[in-house]
Short mmCIF file of C-alpha atoms in Angstrom, two decimals:
data_model
loop_
_atom_site.label_atom_id
_atom_site.label_comp_id
_atom_site.label_asym_id
_atom_site.label_seq_id
_atom_site.Cartn_x
_atom_site.Cartn_y
_atom_site.Cartn_z
CA LYS A 1 117.30 88.50 122.66
CA ASN A 2 119.66 86.32 124.64
CA THR A 3 121.66 83.81 121.72
CA GLY A 4 124.01 83.41 124.33
CA SER A 5 121.29 81.43 126.27
CA GLY A 6 119.43 79.80 123.50
CA LYS A 7 116.43 81.66 124.55
CA HIS A 8 114.61 84.83 122.57
CA PHE A 9 111.52 86.88 124.41
CA LEU A 10 108.15 86.75 122.20
CA LEU A 11 105.96 89.92 123.23
CA SER A 12 102.08 88.86 123.56
CA THR A 13 99.64 91.37 122.47
CA ASP A 14 97.55 90.92 126.10
CA GLY A 15 101.60 92.61 128.02
CA CYS A 16 102.75 89.39 128.23
CA VAL A 17 106.91 88.49 127.58
CA TYR A 18 107.13 84.58 126.34
CA LEU A 19 109.43 82.85 127.01
CA LYS A 20 111.03 80.29 124.11
CA ALA A 21 113.53 77.72 123.98
CA PHE A 22 115.25 76.34 120.84
CA LEU A 23 115.90 72.89 122.34
CA GLN A 24 112.83 71.58 120.88
CA THR A 25 110.71 68.99 123.57
CA LEU A 26 107.74 69.01 122.16
CA THR A 27 105.93 67.70 119.88
CA GLU A 28 102.31 68.79 117.88
CA SER A 29 100.59 67.15 115.75
CA VAL A 30 100.49 67.62 111.88
CA PRO A 31 98.28 70.45 110.12
CA VAL A 32 95.08 70.07 109.21
CA VAL A 33 92.37 72.13 107.53
CA LYS A 34 88.89 72.16 109.00
CA LYS A 35 85.87 73.03 107.79
CA THR A 36 83.91 76.14 110.99
CA GLU A 37 81.85 73.89 113.67
CA GLU A 38 83.63 70.78 112.85
CA SER A 39 86.04 69.12 115.77
CA HIS A 40 89.50 68.45 116.42
CA GLN A 41 92.03 67.10 118.43
CA LEU A 42 95.62 68.75 118.25
CA THR A 43 98.33 65.64 120.52
CA CYS A 44 101.70 67.08 122.46
CA THR A 45 103.58 64.93 123.08
CA TYR A 46 106.77 65.62 124.85
CA ASP A 47 109.90 64.18 125.48
CA GLY A 48 112.54 64.79 128.11
CA ILE A 49 110.87 66.13 130.85
CA SER A 50 109.23 64.15 133.71
CA ASN A 51 104.81 64.53 134.20
CA ASP A 52 105.64 66.32 137.51
CA ASN A 53 107.14 68.99 135.17
CA ALA A 54 104.94 68.90 132.31
CA ALA A 55 103.01 71.09 132.90
CA ILE A 56 101.54 72.83 129.48
CA GLY A 57 100.01 74.74 128.22
CA TRP A 58 98.61 75.24 124.39
CA ILE A 59 99.59 78.97 122.75
CA ARG A 60 98.62 80.56 119.66
CA GLN A 61 99.13 82.59 117.35
CA ASP A 62 97.51 84.24 113.85
CA PRO A 63 99.48 86.13 111.35
CA GLY A 64 99.96 89.39 112.27
CA LYS A 65 98.81 89.02 115.98
CA GLY A 66 100.49 88.15 118.90
CA LEU A 67 99.76 85.42 121.43
CA GLU A 68 97.09 83.50 122.79
CA CYS A 69 97.64 81.72 125.79
CA VAL A 70 94.39 79.39 125.47
CA ALA A 71 94.36 76.76 127.57
CA TYR A 72 96.32 74.93 130.64
CA ILE A 73 96.91 71.71 132.85
CA SER A 74 98.87 72.10 136.09
CA ALA A 75 101.08 68.86 136.27
CA PRO A 76 101.05 65.86 137.76
CA SER A 77 97.45 65.14 138.29
CA GLY A 78 95.97 68.00 135.90
CA SER A 79 93.64 69.05 139.04
CA THR A 80 93.95 72.80 137.00
CA ILE A 81 92.76 73.92 133.99
CA TYR A 82 92.23 77.30 132.66
CA TYR A 83 90.60 78.07 129.73
CA SER A 84 90.54 81.87 127.42
CA GLN A 85 87.62 82.95 127.02
CA SER A 86 87.58 82.98 123.10
CA VAL A 87 87.92 78.98 123.90
CA LYS A 88 85.93 78.33 126.53
CA ASN A 89 83.65 75.94 126.42
CA ARG A 90 84.35 74.63 123.27
CA PHE A 91 88.10 73.70 124.04
CA THR A 92 88.73 70.98 126.46
CA ILE A 93 92.55 69.77 127.64
CA SER A 94 93.42 66.42 128.69
CA GLY A 95 96.47 64.46 129.68
CA ASP A 96 97.67 61.14 129.88
CA ASN A 97 100.69 60.80 132.17
CA GLY A 98 101.04 57.16 130.41
CA LYS A 99 101.98 58.52 127.04
CA GLN A 100 103.19 61.36 128.00
CA GLN A 101 100.78 63.80 125.96
CA VAL A 102 98.57 66.44 126.12
CA TYR A 103 95.58 67.00 124.13
CA LEU A 104 93.58 70.20 122.90
CA GLN A 105 89.76 68.90 121.18
CA MET A 106 88.22 71.93 119.72
CA ASN A 107 84.60 71.61 119.00
CA SER A 108 82.58 73.23 117.18
CA LEU A 109 85.67 75.98 114.95
CA LYS A 110 85.13 79.34 113.77
CA THR A 111 87.53 81.34 110.83
CA GLU A 112 89.22 82.62 113.89
CA ASP A 113 90.32 79.59 115.42
CA SER A 114 92.88 79.62 112.76
CA ALA A 115 96.58 80.24 113.83
CA VAL A 116 99.52 78.31 114.21
CA TYR A 117 99.35 76.27 118.00
CA TYR A 118 102.14 75.50 120.35
CA CYS A 119 102.28 73.52 122.86
CA ALA A 120 104.44 74.59 125.64
CA ARG A 121 106.24 73.38 128.98
CA GLN A 122 105.22 75.87 131.97
CA TYR A 123 108.55 76.05 134.27
CA ASN A 124 107.98 76.66 138.72
CA ASP A 125 104.40 75.70 138.38
CA THR A 126 102.92 75.41 141.53
CA GLU A 127 99.30 73.42 141.48
CA VAL A 128 98.10 75.09 145.08
CA VAL A 129 99.10 78.84 143.90
CA PHE A 130 96.54 78.54 141.48
CA VAL A 131 94.18 77.04 143.54
CA LEU A 132 94.64 79.95 146.32
CA LEU A 133 95.18 82.48 144.06
CA GLY A 134 92.70 82.18 141.52
CA ILE A 135 95.27 83.43 138.78
CA TRP A 136 94.76 82.37 135.68
CA PRO A 137 98.70 80.95 134.65
CA CYS A 138 99.62 81.83 131.19
CA HIS A 139 99.82 85.77 133.34
CA THR A 140 101.60 84.75 136.03
CA VAL A 141 104.91 85.73 137.07
CA TYR A 142 105.10 82.75 139.30
CA GLY A 143 106.33 80.84 135.47
CA TYR A 144 106.81 80.94 132.46
CA PHE A 145 107.53 79.19 129.38
CA ASP A 146 110.73 77.42 128.80
CA TYR A 147 110.21 74.84 126.40
CA TRP A 148 107.99 75.04 123.12
CA GLY A 149 106.75 72.87 120.40
CA LYS A 150 107.97 73.99 116.84
CA GLY A 151 104.33 75.00 116.30
CA THR A 152 101.29 73.38 113.72
CA MET A 153 99.36 74.78 111.79
CA VAL A 154 94.94 74.70 111.80
CA THR A 155 93.32 76.40 108.90
CA VAL A 156 89.10 76.93 109.72
CA SER A 157 87.35 78.14 106.55
CA SER A 158 83.45 78.55 105.97
CA VAL A 159 83.19 77.14 102.56
CA SER A 160 85.27 75.71 99.89
CA LYS A 161 85.55 78.51 97.27
CA LEU A 162 87.24 78.62 94.33
CA PRO A 163 89.90 81.27 93.33
CA THR A 164 89.14 84.25 91.47
CA VAL A 165 92.45 84.04 88.02
CA SER A 166 93.92 87.18 86.42
CA LEU A 167 96.60 87.69 83.74
CA LEU A 168 98.41 90.39 83.91
CA SER A 169 102.26 91.83 81.91
CA ALA A 170 104.95 94.19 82.49
CA PRO A 171 107.74 96.00 80.60
CA ILE A 172 110.40 96.93 82.52
CA GLY A 173 113.90 97.11 81.01
CA THR A 174 114.61 94.26 78.40
CA THR A 175 112.24 92.11 79.73
CA GLN A 176 108.68 91.79 80.25
CA TYR A 177 106.93 90.03 83.53
CA LEU A 178 103.83 88.21 83.86
CA MET A 179 101.67 88.16 86.88
CA CYS A 180 99.38 85.74 87.81
CA MET A 181 96.80 86.75 90.65
CA ILE A 182 95.31 84.87 92.55
CA GLU A 183 92.45 86.05 94.72
CA ASP A 184 89.41 85.86 97.06
CA PHE A 185 90.04 81.26 97.81
CA THR A 186 89.55 78.76 100.82
CA PRO A 187 91.44 76.68 101.70
CA ASN A 188 95.04 78.33 101.32
CA LYS A 189 96.83 75.91 99.41
CA VAL A 190 96.58 76.33 95.53
CA THR A 191 99.76 75.91 93.17
CA VAL A 192 100.59 77.75 90.27
CA THR A 193 102.19 75.79 87.01
CA TRP A 194 103.30 78.03 83.87
CA LYS A 195 103.52 77.36 80.46
CA LYS A 196 105.05 78.59 77.31
CA ASN A 197 102.76 77.15 73.87
CA ASP A 198 102.24 74.57 75.92
CA MET A 199 105.67 73.74 77.67
CA GLU A 200 106.22 73.57 81.39
CA VAL A 201 108.40 76.43 82.48
CA GLU A 202 109.68 77.28 86.18
CA GLY A 203 107.98 80.39 87.61
CA GLN A 204 108.13 81.98 90.81
CA THR A 205 106.63 79.82 93.65
CA PRO A 206 103.52 81.48 94.50
CA THR A 207 103.64 83.25 98.05
CA VAL A 208 99.67 83.36 99.56
CA GLY A 209 98.67 85.66 101.93
CA ARG A 210 95.79 85.76 104.54
CA GLN A 211 93.01 88.81 103.27
CA PRO A 212 90.65 90.76 105.72
CA SER A 213 87.76 88.95 104.51
CA GLY A 214 89.45 85.49 106.06
CA LEU A 215 89.52 84.71 102.47
CA TYR A 216 93.66 84.21 100.72
CA SER A 217 95.38 85.95 97.96
CA ALA A 218 98.56 84.90 95.95
CA SER A 219 100.54 85.93 93.27
CA SER A 220 103.60 84.08 90.84
CA LEU A 221 105.19 85.69 88.63
CA LEU A 222 107.29 84.94 84.88
CA LYS A 223 110.58 86.54 83.29
CA VAL A 224 109.49 87.09 79.92
CA THR A 225 112.39 87.99 77.07
CA ASN A 226 111.63 90.17 75.00
CA THR A 227 111.83 88.60 71.76
CA ASP A 228 109.73 85.72 72.99
CA TRP A 229 106.90 87.87 73.70
CA ASN A 230 107.03 90.33 70.38
CA ASN A 231 106.64 87.09 68.66
CA LYS A 232 103.29 86.57 70.58
CA VAL A 233 104.24 83.65 72.16
CA LYS A 234 101.51 82.25 73.94
CA TYR A 235 102.10 81.72 77.65
CA SER A 236 99.52 80.08 80.40
CA CYS A 237 98.95 80.52 83.71
CA VAL A 238 97.35 77.34 84.79
CA VAL A 239 96.18 77.74 88.98
CA GLN A 240 95.42 74.16 91.14
CA HIS A 241 92.83 74.51 94.16
CA GLN A 242 91.21 71.66 95.51
CA GLY A 243 91.63 69.70 92.42
CA GLU A 244 90.12 72.36 90.73
CA PRO A 245 92.05 74.14 87.20
CA THR A 246 91.75 77.07 86.77
CA ILE A 247 93.65 78.38 83.49
CA LYS A 248 94.83 82.29 82.29
CA THR A 249 96.62 82.35 78.83
CA ILE A 250 98.20 86.15 77.22
CA SER A 251 99.97 87.28 74.71
CA LYS A 252 100.90 90.61 73.03
CA THR A 253 97.63 90.16 70.77
CA GLY A 254 97.09 94.30 72.18
CA LEU A 255 95.43 92.74 75.41
CA TYR A 256 93.15 95.86 76.33
CA ILE A 257 92.67 95.28 80.86
CA GLY A 258 91.61 97.65 82.68
CA VAL A 259 93.36 97.84 85.82
CA ASP A 260 94.84 100.65 87.61
CA CYS A 261 98.20 100.68 86.48
CA THR A 262 99.47 102.58 88.93
CA THR A 263 98.61 99.45 91.93
CA VAL A 264 99.71 97.33 89.24
CA ASP A 265 102.88 99.18 89.42
CA VAL A 266 103.59 98.80 92.95
CA MET A 267 103.08 94.61 92.70
CA PHE A 268 104.97 94.31 89.73
CA THR A 269 108.14 96.38 91.62
CA TYR A 270 107.67 94.59 95.28
CA ARG A 271 107.77 90.95 93.39
CA ILE A 272 110.95 91.62 91.20
CA SER A 273 112.54 92.75 93.88
CA ASN A 274 111.68 89.28 96.00
CA MET A 275 112.44 87.20 93.32
#
């Protein structure tokens, strides 16, 4: 990392180093949620870059994975275009010099296309070099990406699936902790509201993660005093997903929940430490 120049390096899984600059002169279109087999067009608008120097690549990153350069178009003519094998014949890159925009038309979307998509300008683009050598511009020492957009999230889900919700409790010292566990849902947007005897109270903002299955999970934590808990105050977790509410209620009533106590204890400890 070179903070003096305002730039830092990102290492991809293919061993290539991409240079990312803090200076933002490219802007991607807004995040979207799509279903499989649907289509969507991403737009990259560049500012402060001449058309002659607007060689643009679309680079994506799935959470927890490395960078993948999926498409590239040379400048200024756009005569040199490349695609990664994963998107070839499905994605199409094009540009409009008059509007200073580069587009990525994505067809027949798959769940594995879910990622943050960045548009980036390649420094030292040379169309002739790429044509003569037949090399893939995203993976060459002849240039690097110096200006990047902030990225936009594209989420592709096979179907809309409502979550499974459970409500757990665990005492720690003089405090009772309630955890609302939200599992196996898609798309990934979910909201949680906590209620105490039907009155809304403030709980922890849910954190959402992607499961190996491609579905999502989330959890939210609420701190409760032992006094309220022992007085059998009723607490509810209200989960909103795709406009559908799921409500789980708990109080000190001798409720038994068949779960792995070791796993739950670890989860509670982790969530509490991050409050």
